[in-house]
Amino acid sequence: MADGIQPQPGIMDIALYKGGESHLDGVSNVLKLSSNENPLGPSDAAREAIARASHDLHRYPPTDHTKLRTAIAEVWGVDAERVFCGVGSGDVLKLLAEAYAGPGDEVVFTEHGFSMYPIYAHACGATPVVVAENERVVDVDAILAACTDKTKLVFIANPANPTGTMIGSAEVARLAAGLPAQALLVLDGAYAEFVDGFDAGKALVEARQNVFMSRTFSKIYGLGGMRVGWGYGPQTIIDVLNRIRGPFNLSTVALAAAEAAVRDTAHTEKCRVENAKWRDWLANALAELGVPSDTSTANFILARFADEAEATACDNHLRDNGIIVRRVAGYGLPHCLRITIGDESACRRVAHAIAQFKGAK
Ligand SMILES: *Cc1c(COP(=O)(O)O)cnc(C)c1O
C-alpha cells in the first residue's frame, strides 16, 4: 500500500476481536459453549417470519423500523420514538462512540469489561480508560474517580460479561448522578432478559438525560446470526444516531425475525427459566468439584481454577472431549474459563468432563 495512505489514528491499536471457536480438528459432536448462544434457538414464530420475509427480498426494507420499534415498545413498556435499532447491539454501541467521542476524549470501562469497548474507543480515535473492579464486580466509586473533563462515554454491561456479576439499581443510579456533565452512561443490557423482572436501566433512562441502554436479539432471543440490537435513550441521542446509521441497516428478514421474537414472550420466559435452572445446577456441580464461580445473573458462568496452569489443563481436557468453552485470559482472567449454559445434556456433559479432569489430577 502507498505510504501516504494511512488510517485514522487509533485504528492500528485495535487487536482483532476473537469470536468463540466452533470447530475442533478431528472431533465430531462438538459442543460449543463459547459464545453465550441460546441452546433452545429462536422462537418458532421468528423462524416462520423469516420464511415469510424471504418472499419480499426484491424490495428494500423500511428505513424507519416502525413495526419493530412498536413491538419493542409494547413488550418492554418503552417509548417507541426513543428506540433505536442497529445491526446487533455492537453496532449501536459503536455508533455511540463515533457520535460522542474522538481524539482527545476518554472512554471509560472496567478491567474485565466486554472486549469490544476498547475497540470502539480506538476506532473513533478516543483514549480508552480502564478502571479496576472489586472482586470481579463493577466498582462505581472507582469509575467516578477515573472520570475527568475529557470523559465522554462510560460503558458498563449489567449483567457483565465475562464475570456474570451485576450491580444494583441504586448503584447504577449513583453512577449516573455522579458523572461529569459531558459524559454519557451506556448500560449494555445484552444479558438483561435473563434477570427476572429487571428493567435494565429503563427507568433511569426516562428519569435522566445522561443514560442510554442497549439490548440485543443475539442472546436470549437466539438470533445471534441475524444481527439485530436496539437502544433506548434521550430523544436528542436517538436523533443523532439516526443521522449516522445506514438507512437500510436492518434487512427485511432481520426486522421480521426480531419483531416476531420479541412478541413471543412465552418463548423468552421459557428460555429464562431453563437457563436459570441449569445455570444454578452447573454452578453447584462445579463448586462441589472445587471449581467456584461468582453468582451469575446471565447465561454463562465464570469458572475459577487455582491458577492459569489448571485452567489451561482443564480447557485442554474439555477440548479433547469435544467441548469448547471460552478462555478469558484476554479479559485479565487467565485462571478462569467462561462456560455458556447449554441445555440439560450440555450441562451434564461439561460437568462430567470437569469431574473427570478433577479426578484425574
Ligand atoms: C454478546 C454481547 C453483546 C451483543 O452483541 P451483538 O452485537 O448484539 O450480537 C453486547 N455486549 C455484551 C457484553 C455481550 O456479551
CSV table of C-alpha atoms and ligand atoms in Angstrom, one decimal:
chain,number,residue,atom,x,y,z
A,1,MET,CA,0.0,0.0,0.0
A,2,ALA,CA,1.2,3.5,-0.7
A,3,ASP,CA,3.0,5.1,2.3
A,4,GLY,CA,0.8,8.1,2.1
A,5,ILE,CA,-2.4,6.3,2.7
A,6,GLN,CA,-3.0,6.0,6.5
A,7,PRO,CA,-6.0,5.0,8.6
A,8,GLN,CA,-7.3,7.3,11.3
A,9,PRO,CA,-5.3,7.4,14.5
A,10,GLY,CA,-6.2,4.6,16.9
A,11,ILE,CA,-7.3,2.0,14.3
A,12,MET,CA,-3.9,0.2,14.2
A,13,ASP,CA,-4.0,-0.1,18.0
A,14,ILE,CA,-7.0,-2.4,17.7
A,15,ALA,CA,-6.4,-6.1,18.4
A,16,LEU,CA,-8.7,-8.2,16.2
A,17,TYR,CA,-11.8,-9.5,18.1
A,18,LYS,CA,-11.7,-13.2,18.5
A,19,GLY,CA,-15.1,-14.9,18.5
A,20,GLY,CA,-15.8,-18.1,20.3
A,21,GLU,CA,-14.4,-21.1,18.4
A,22,SER,CA,-16.7,-23.6,16.9
A,23,HIS,CA,-14.5,-26.4,15.4
A,24,LEU,CA,-12.1,-28.9,16.8
A,25,ASP,CA,-9.9,-30.7,14.3
A,26,GLY,CA,-10.9,-34.3,14.0
A,27,VAL,CA,-13.7,-34.1,16.5
A,28,SER,CA,-17.4,-34.7,15.6
A,29,ASN,CA,-20.2,-33.9,18.0
A,30,VAL,CA,-18.5,-30.7,19.2
A,31,LEU,CA,-20.3,-28.9,22.0
A,32,LYS,CA,-19.9,-25.2,21.6
A,33,LEU,CA,-20.2,-23.3,24.9
A,34,SER,CA,-18.0,-20.4,24.0
A,35,SER,CA,-20.3,-17.6,22.6
A,36,ASN,CA,-23.3,-17.4,25.1
A,37,GLU,CA,-25.7,-18.7,22.4
A,38,ASN,CA,-29.2,-19.8,23.4
A,39,PRO,CA,-29.3,-23.6,23.2
A,40,LEU,CA,-33.1,-23.5,22.5
A,41,GLY,CA,-32.7,-21.3,19.5
A,42,PRO,CA,-35.2,-18.6,18.4
A,43,SER,CA,-38.9,-18.8,18.8
A,44,ASP,CA,-40.9,-20.8,16.1
A,45,ALA,CA,-42.7,-17.5,15.4
A,46,ALA,CA,-39.4,-16.0,14.4
A,47,ARG,CA,-38.5,-18.9,12.1
A,48,GLU,CA,-41.9,-18.6,10.4
A,49,ALA,CA,-41.5,-14.8,10.0
A,50,ILE,CA,-38.1,-15.4,8.4
A,51,ALA,CA,-39.6,-17.8,5.9
A,52,ARG,CA,-42.4,-15.4,5.0
A,53,ALA,CA,-40.0,-12.5,4.7
A,54,SER,CA,-38.0,-14.5,2.1
A,55,HIS,CA,-40.8,-13.7,-0.5
A,56,ASP,CA,-40.2,-9.9,-0.3
A,57,LEU,CA,-36.4,-9.7,-0.8
A,58,HIS,CA,-36.6,-7.9,-4.1
A,59,ARG,CA,-37.9,-4.9,-2.1
A,60,TYR,CA,-35.7,-2.6,0.1
A,61,PRO,CA,-36.6,-2.8,3.8
A,62,PRO,CA,-38.3,0.1,5.6
A,63,THR,CA,-35.8,2.7,6.9
A,64,ASP,CA,-37.8,3.7,10.0
A,65,HIS,CA,-38.1,0.3,11.7
A,66,THR,CA,-41.6,1.3,12.9
A,67,LYS,CA,-43.0,-2.2,13.3
A,68,LEU,CA,-40.1,-3.5,15.2
A,69,ARG,CA,-39.8,-0.4,17.4
A,70,THR,CA,-43.6,-0.6,18.1
A,71,ALA,CA,-43.2,-4.3,19.1
A,72,ILE,CA,-40.3,-3.5,21.4
A,73,ALA,CA,-42.2,-0.6,22.9
A,74,GLU,CA,-45.3,-2.7,23.7
A,75,VAL,CA,-43.3,-5.6,25.2
A,76,TRP,CA,-40.8,-3.6,27.2
A,77,GLY,CA,-43.0,-0.6,28.1
A,78,VAL,CA,-40.7,1.9,26.5
A,79,ASP,CA,-41.4,4.9,24.2
A,80,ALA,CA,-41.1,3.7,20.5
A,81,GLU,CA,-39.9,7.2,19.5
A,82,ARG,CA,-36.8,6.8,21.6
A,83,VAL,CA,-36.0,3.2,20.5
A,84,PHE,CA,-33.1,2.9,18.0
A,85,CYS,CA,-32.4,-0.3,16.1
A,86,GLY,CA,-28.9,-1.4,14.9
A,87,VAL,CA,-27.1,-4.3,13.3
A,88,GLY,CA,-26.6,-6.1,16.7
A,89,SER,CA,-26.2,-4.1,19.8
A,90,GLY,CA,-22.5,-3.8,18.9
A,91,ASP,CA,-23.5,-1.5,16.1
A,92,VAL,CA,-25.4,0.7,18.4
A,93,LEU,CA,-22.5,1.0,20.8
A,94,LYS,CA,-20.1,1.7,18.0
A,95,LEU,CA,-22.3,4.4,16.6
A,96,LEU,CA,-22.5,6.0,20.1
A,97,ALA,CA,-18.7,6.1,20.3
A,98,GLU,CA,-18.4,7.6,16.8
A,99,ALA,CA,-21.0,10.2,17.6
A,100,TYR,CA,-19.8,11.2,21.0
A,101,ALA,CA,-16.1,10.5,21.3
A,102,GLY,CA,-13.0,11.3,19.2
A,103,PRO,CA,-9.3,12.2,19.5
A,104,GLY,CA,-8.5,13.7,22.9
A,105,ASP,CA,-11.7,12.2,24.5
A,106,GLU,CA,-11.8,9.4,27.1
A,107,VAL,CA,-14.0,6.3,27.0
A,108,VAL,CA,-14.2,4.6,30.4
A,109,PHE,CA,-14.9,0.9,31.1
A,110,THR,CA,-13.8,-1.6,33.7
A,111,GLU,CA,-10.9,-4.1,33.8
A,112,HIS,CA,-13.0,-7.2,33.0
A,113,GLY,CA,-15.4,-5.3,30.7
A,114,PHE,CA,-16.6,-6.5,27.3
A,115,SER,CA,-13.6,-6.7,24.9
A,116,MET,CA,-15.4,-4.6,22.3
A,117,TYR,CA,-15.4,-1.4,24.4
A,118,PRO,CA,-11.6,-0.7,23.8
A,119,ILE,CA,-12.2,-1.5,20.1
A,120,TYR,CA,-15.0,1.1,19.9
A,121,ALA,CA,-12.8,3.7,21.7
A,122,HIS,CA,-9.7,3.1,19.5
A,123,ALA,CA,-11.8,3.1,16.3
A,124,CYS,CA,-13.0,6.6,16.9
A,125,GLY,CA,-9.6,7.8,18.0
A,126,ALA,CA,-10.5,8.3,21.6
A,127,THR,CA,-8.4,7.1,24.6
A,128,PRO,CA,-9.6,4.0,26.5
A,129,VAL,CA,-9.5,4.3,30.3
A,130,VAL,CA,-9.6,1.0,32.2
A,131,VAL,CA,-10.9,1.1,35.8
A,132,ALA,CA,-10.3,-1.6,38.4
A,133,GLU,CA,-13.2,-3.8,39.5
A,134,ASN,CA,-13.8,-5.0,43.1
A,135,GLU,CA,-13.5,-8.8,43.1
A,136,ARG,CA,-15.0,-9.1,39.6
A,137,VAL,CA,-17.8,-6.6,40.3
A,138,VAL,CA,-18.1,-3.1,38.7
A,139,ASP,CA,-16.9,-0.5,41.2
A,140,VAL,CA,-18.9,2.7,41.0
A,141,ASP,CA,-16.5,4.7,43.1
A,142,ALA,CA,-13.5,3.7,41.0
A,143,ILE,CA,-15.3,4.7,37.8
A,144,LEU,CA,-16.4,8.1,39.3
A,145,ALA,CA,-12.8,8.7,40.4
A,146,ALA,CA,-11.5,7.9,36.9
A,147,CYS,CA,-13.8,10.4,35.2
A,148,THR,CA,-12.3,13.7,34.0
A,149,ASP,CA,-13.4,16.7,32.0
A,150,LYS,CA,-12.4,14.6,28.9
A,151,THR,CA,-14.7,11.6,29.7
A,152,LYS,CA,-17.4,11.3,27.0
A,153,LEU,CA,-18.7,7.7,27.5
A,154,VAL,CA,-18.8,5.2,30.3
A,155,PHE,CA,-19.6,1.6,29.2
A,156,ILE,CA,-20.8,-1.0,31.7
A,157,ALA,CA,-22.5,-4.2,31.0
A,158,ASN,CA,-25.1,-5.2,33.6
A,159,PRO,CA,-25.1,-8.2,33.9
A,160,ALA,CA,-21.4,-8.1,33.0
A,161,ASN,CA,-19.6,-10.4,30.5
A,162,PRO,CA,-17.5,-12.4,31.2
A,163,THR,CA,-17.9,-12.2,35.0
A,164,GLY,CA,-21.7,-12.7,35.1
A,165,THR,CA,-22.0,-10.3,38.1
A,166,MET,CA,-24.2,-7.3,38.3
A,167,ILE,CA,-24.7,-4.2,40.3
A,168,GLY,CA,-28.0,-3.0,41.8
A,169,SER,CA,-30.2,-0.2,40.5
A,170,ALA,CA,-29.2,2.1,43.4
A,171,GLU,CA,-25.6,1.8,42.4
A,172,VAL,CA,-26.3,2.4,38.8
A,173,ALA,CA,-28.3,5.5,39.7
A,174,ARG,CA,-25.4,6.7,41.9
A,175,LEU,CA,-23.1,6.3,39.0
A,176,ALA,CA,-25.3,8.2,36.6
A,177,ALA,CA,-25.8,11.0,39.1
A,178,GLY,CA,-22.1,11.3,39.8
A,179,LEU,CA,-20.8,11.6,36.2
A,180,PRO,CA,-19.4,14.8,34.8
A,181,ALA,CA,-21.9,16.8,32.8
A,182,GLN,CA,-20.4,15.9,29.3
A,183,ALA,CA,-20.4,12.1,30.0
A,184,LEU,CA,-23.0,9.6,28.9
A,185,LEU,CA,-23.5,6.4,30.8
A,186,VAL,CA,-24.1,3.4,28.5
A,187,LEU,CA,-25.8,0.4,30.1
A,188,ASP,CA,-25.1,-2.6,28.0
A,189,GLY,CA,-28.1,-4.9,28.7
A,190,ALA,CA,-27.1,-7.8,26.4
A,191,TYR,CA,-28.0,-10.3,29.2
A,192,ALA,CA,-30.8,-8.2,30.9
A,193,GLU,CA,-33.6,-10.6,29.8
A,194,PHE,CA,-32.0,-13.4,31.9
A,195,VAL,CA,-32.7,-11.5,35.1
A,196,ASP,CA,-36.3,-11.9,36.2
A,197,GLY,CA,-38.2,-8.6,36.3
A,198,PHE,CA,-35.1,-6.5,35.6
A,199,ASP,CA,-35.7,-3.1,33.8
A,200,ALA,CA,-32.1,-2.9,32.6
A,201,GLY,CA,-32.0,0.8,33.4
A,202,LYS,CA,-35.2,1.8,31.6
A,203,ALA,CA,-36.5,3.9,34.5
A,204,LEU,CA,-33.1,5.6,34.8
A,205,VAL,CA,-33.1,6.4,31.0
A,206,GLU,CA,-36.5,8.0,31.5
A,207,ALA,CA,-35.5,9.9,34.6
A,208,ARG,CA,-32.3,11.4,33.4
A,209,GLN,CA,-30.6,12.9,30.3
A,210,ASN,CA,-27.3,11.1,30.6
A,211,VAL,CA,-28.2,7.4,30.4
A,212,PHE,CA,-28.5,5.1,27.4
A,213,MET,CA,-29.5,1.4,27.5
A,214,SER,CA,-28.6,-1.1,24.8
A,215,ARG,CA,-30.2,-4.5,24.2
A,216,THR,CA,-29.7,-7.4,21.8
A,217,PHE,CA,-31.5,-10.2,19.9
A,218,SER,CA,-28.3,-12.3,20.0
A,219,LYS,CA,-28.6,-13.8,23.4
A,220,ILE,CA,-31.9,-14.8,25.0
A,221,TYR,CA,-33.7,-14.4,21.6
A,222,GLY,CA,-31.4,-16.9,20.0
A,223,LEU,CA,-30.8,-14.7,16.9
A,224,GLY,CA,-27.1,-14.0,17.0
A,225,GLY,CA,-26.8,-14.9,13.3
A,226,MET,CA,-29.5,-12.3,12.4
A,227,ARG,CA,-27.7,-9.3,13.8
A,228,VAL,CA,-30.3,-7.1,15.5
A,229,GLY,CA,-29.9,-4.9,18.6
A,230,TRP,CA,-31.6,-1.9,20.0
A,231,GLY,CA,-31.0,1.1,22.2
A,232,TYR,CA,-33.2,3.4,24.4
A,233,GLY,CA,-32.1,6.8,25.4
A,234,PRO,CA,-32.8,10.5,25.4
A,235,GLN,CA,-34.5,11.8,22.2
A,236,THR,CA,-31.5,14.0,21.4
A,237,ILE,CA,-29.2,11.0,21.3
A,238,ILE,CA,-31.6,8.9,19.2
A,239,ASP,CA,-31.8,11.8,16.7
A,240,VAL,CA,-28.0,11.8,16.5
A,241,LEU,CA,-27.7,8.0,16.0
A,242,ASN,CA,-30.4,8.1,13.2
A,243,ARG,CA,-28.3,10.6,11.3
A,244,ILE,CA,-25.2,8.4,11.1
A,245,ARG,CA,-26.7,4.9,10.8
A,246,GLY,CA,-27.1,3.2,7.4
A,247,PRO,CA,-30.7,4.0,6.1
A,248,PHE,CA,-31.3,0.3,5.3
A,249,ASN,CA,-29.1,-1.1,8.2
A,250,LEU,CA,-31.6,-3.8,9.1
A,251,SER,CA,-32.7,-6.3,6.4
A,252,THR,CA,-36.3,-7.3,5.8
A,253,VAL,CA,-35.6,-10.7,7.2
A,254,ALA,CA,-33.9,-9.3,10.3
A,255,LEU,CA,-36.7,-6.9,11.0
A,256,ALA,CA,-39.4,-9.6,10.7
A,257,ALA,CA,-37.5,-12.1,12.8
A,258,ALA,CA,-36.8,-9.7,15.6
A,259,GLU,CA,-40.4,-8.4,15.7
A,260,ALA,CA,-41.8,-12.0,15.9
A,261,ALA,CA,-39.2,-12.9,18.5
A,262,VAL,CA,-39.8,-10.0,20.9
A,263,ARG,CA,-43.6,-10.6,20.7
A,264,ASP,CA,-43.2,-14.3,21.6
A,265,THR,CA,-42.8,-13.6,25.3
A,266,ALA,CA,-43.7,-17.2,26.3
A,267,HIS,CA,-40.6,-18.4,24.5
A,268,THR,CA,-38.5,-15.7,26.1
A,269,GLU,CA,-39.8,-16.7,29.5
A,270,LYS,CA,-39.2,-20.4,28.9
A,271,CYS,CA,-35.6,-19.6,27.9
A,272,ARG,CA,-35.1,-17.5,31.0
A,273,VAL,CA,-36.4,-20.2,33.4
A,274,GLU,CA,-34.5,-23.1,31.7
A,275,ASN,CA,-31.3,-21.0,31.8
A,276,ALA,CA,-31.6,-20.2,35.4
A,277,LYS,CA,-32.3,-23.8,36.3
A,278,TRP,CA,-29.3,-25.3,34.5
A,279,ARG,CA,-27.0,-22.4,35.4
A,280,ASP,CA,-27.6,-22.9,39.1
A,281,TRP,CA,-27.3,-26.7,38.6
A,282,LEU,CA,-23.9,-26.3,36.8
A,283,ALA,CA,-22.5,-23.8,39.2
A,284,ASN,CA,-23.4,-26.1,42.1
A,285,ALA,CA,-21.9,-29.2,40.4
A,286,LEU,CA,-18.7,-27.4,39.7
A,287,ALA,CA,-18.5,-25.9,43.2
A,288,GLU,CA,-18.7,-29.4,44.6
A,289,LEU,CA,-15.7,-30.3,42.4
A,290,GLY,CA,-13.7,-27.4,43.9
A,291,VAL,CA,-14.3,-25.1,41.0
A,292,PRO,CA,-16.1,-22.0,42.3
A,293,SER,CA,-17.8,-19.2,40.4
A,294,ASP,CA,-19.5,-15.9,41.3
A,295,THR,CA,-23.3,-16.0,41.4
A,296,SER,CA,-24.1,-15.5,37.7
A,297,THR,CA,-27.1,-13.5,36.5
A,298,ALA,CA,-26.5,-14.2,32.9
A,299,ASN,CA,-26.4,-17.3,30.6
A,300,PHE,CA,-22.8,-18.4,31.4
A,301,ILE,CA,-20.7,-18.9,34.5
A,302,LEU,CA,-17.1,-17.9,35.0
A,303,ALA,CA,-15.4,-20.9,36.5
A,304,ARG,CA,-12.4,-20.2,38.6
A,305,PHE,CA,-9.4,-22.5,38.8
A,306,ALA,CA,-6.4,-22.5,41.1
A,307,ASP,CA,-4.2,-20.8,38.5
A,308,GLU,CA,-3.6,-20.3,34.8
A,309,ALA,CA,-2.0,-23.7,34.5
A,310,GLU,CA,-5.0,-25.5,35.9
A,311,ALA,CA,-7.4,-23.5,33.7
A,312,THR,CA,-5.3,-24.3,30.7
A,313,ALA,CA,-5.2,-28.0,31.5
A,314,CYS,CA,-8.9,-28.2,32.1
A,315,ASP,CA,-9.6,-26.4,28.8
A,316,ASN,CA,-7.3,-28.9,27.0
A,317,HIS,CA,-9.2,-31.8,28.7
A,318,LEU,CA,-12.5,-30.3,27.6
A,319,ARG,CA,-11.3,-29.9,24.0
A,320,ASP,CA,-10.1,-33.5,24.0
A,321,ASN,CA,-13.7,-34.3,24.8
A,322,GLY,CA,-15.2,-32.2,22.1
A,323,ILE,CA,-16.2,-29.3,24.4
A,324,ILE,CA,-15.3,-25.7,23.6
A,325,VAL,CA,-15.6,-23.1,26.3
A,326,ARG,CA,-14.0,-19.6,26.4
A,327,ARG,CA,-10.6,-18.8,27.6
A,328,VAL,CA,-10.7,-15.3,29.2
A,329,ALA,CA,-7.0,-14.5,29.7
A,330,GLY,CA,-7.5,-11.6,27.4
A,331,TYR,CA,-10.0,-10.2,29.9
A,332,GLY,CA,-7.4,-10.4,32.7
A,333,LEU,CA,-8.8,-13.6,34.0
A,334,PRO,CA,-6.2,-16.3,33.0
A,335,HIS,CA,-7.3,-18.7,35.7
A,336,CYS,CA,-10.9,-18.7,34.6
A,337,LEU,CA,-13.0,-20.4,31.9
A,338,ARG,CA,-16.3,-18.9,30.8
A,339,ILE,CA,-18.9,-21.6,30.2
A,340,THR,CA,-22.1,-20.9,28.4
A,341,ILE,CA,-25.2,-22.6,29.9
A,342,GLY,CA,-26.4,-25.1,27.3
A,343,ASP,CA,-29.4,-27.4,27.6
A,344,GLU,CA,-29.6,-30.2,30.2
A,345,SER,CA,-27.5,-32.6,28.3
A,346,ALA,CA,-24.8,-30.0,27.5
A,347,CYS,CA,-24.6,-29.0,31.2
A,348,ARG,CA,-24.3,-32.7,32.3
A,349,ARG,CA,-21.7,-33.3,29.6
A,350,VAL,CA,-19.5,-30.4,30.7
A,351,ALA,CA,-19.9,-31.2,34.4
A,352,HIS,CA,-19.0,-34.8,33.7
A,353,ALA,CA,-15.8,-33.8,31.8
A,354,ILE,CA,-14.7,-31.4,34.5
A,355,ALA,CA,-15.3,-34.1,37.2
A,356,GLN,CA,-13.1,-36.4,35.1
A,357,PHE,CA,-10.4,-33.7,34.9
A,358,LYS,CA,-10.5,-33.0,38.7
A,359,GLY,CA,-10.5,-36.7,39.5
A,360,ALA,CA,-7.6,-37.4,37.2
A,361,LYS,CA,-5.3,-34.8,38.6
B,1,LIG,C1,-23.0,-10.6,23.3
B,1,LIG,C2,-22.8,-9.3,23.8
B,1,LIG,C3,-23.3,-8.2,23.1
B,1,LIG,C4,-24.1,-8.4,21.9
B,1,LIG,O1,-23.5,-8.2,20.7
B,1,LIG,P1,-24.5,-8.1,19.4
B,1,LIG,O2,-23.7,-7.2,18.5
B,1,LIG,O3,-25.8,-7.6,19.8
B,1,LIG,O4,-24.5,-9.5,18.9
B,1,LIG,C5,-23.1,-6.9,23.6
B,1,LIG,N1,-22.5,-6.7,24.8
B,1,LIG,C6,-22.0,-7.7,25.5
B,1,LIG,C7,-21.4,-7.5,26.9
B,1,LIG,C8,-22.1,-9.0,25.0
B,1,LIG,O5,-21.6,-10.1,25.7
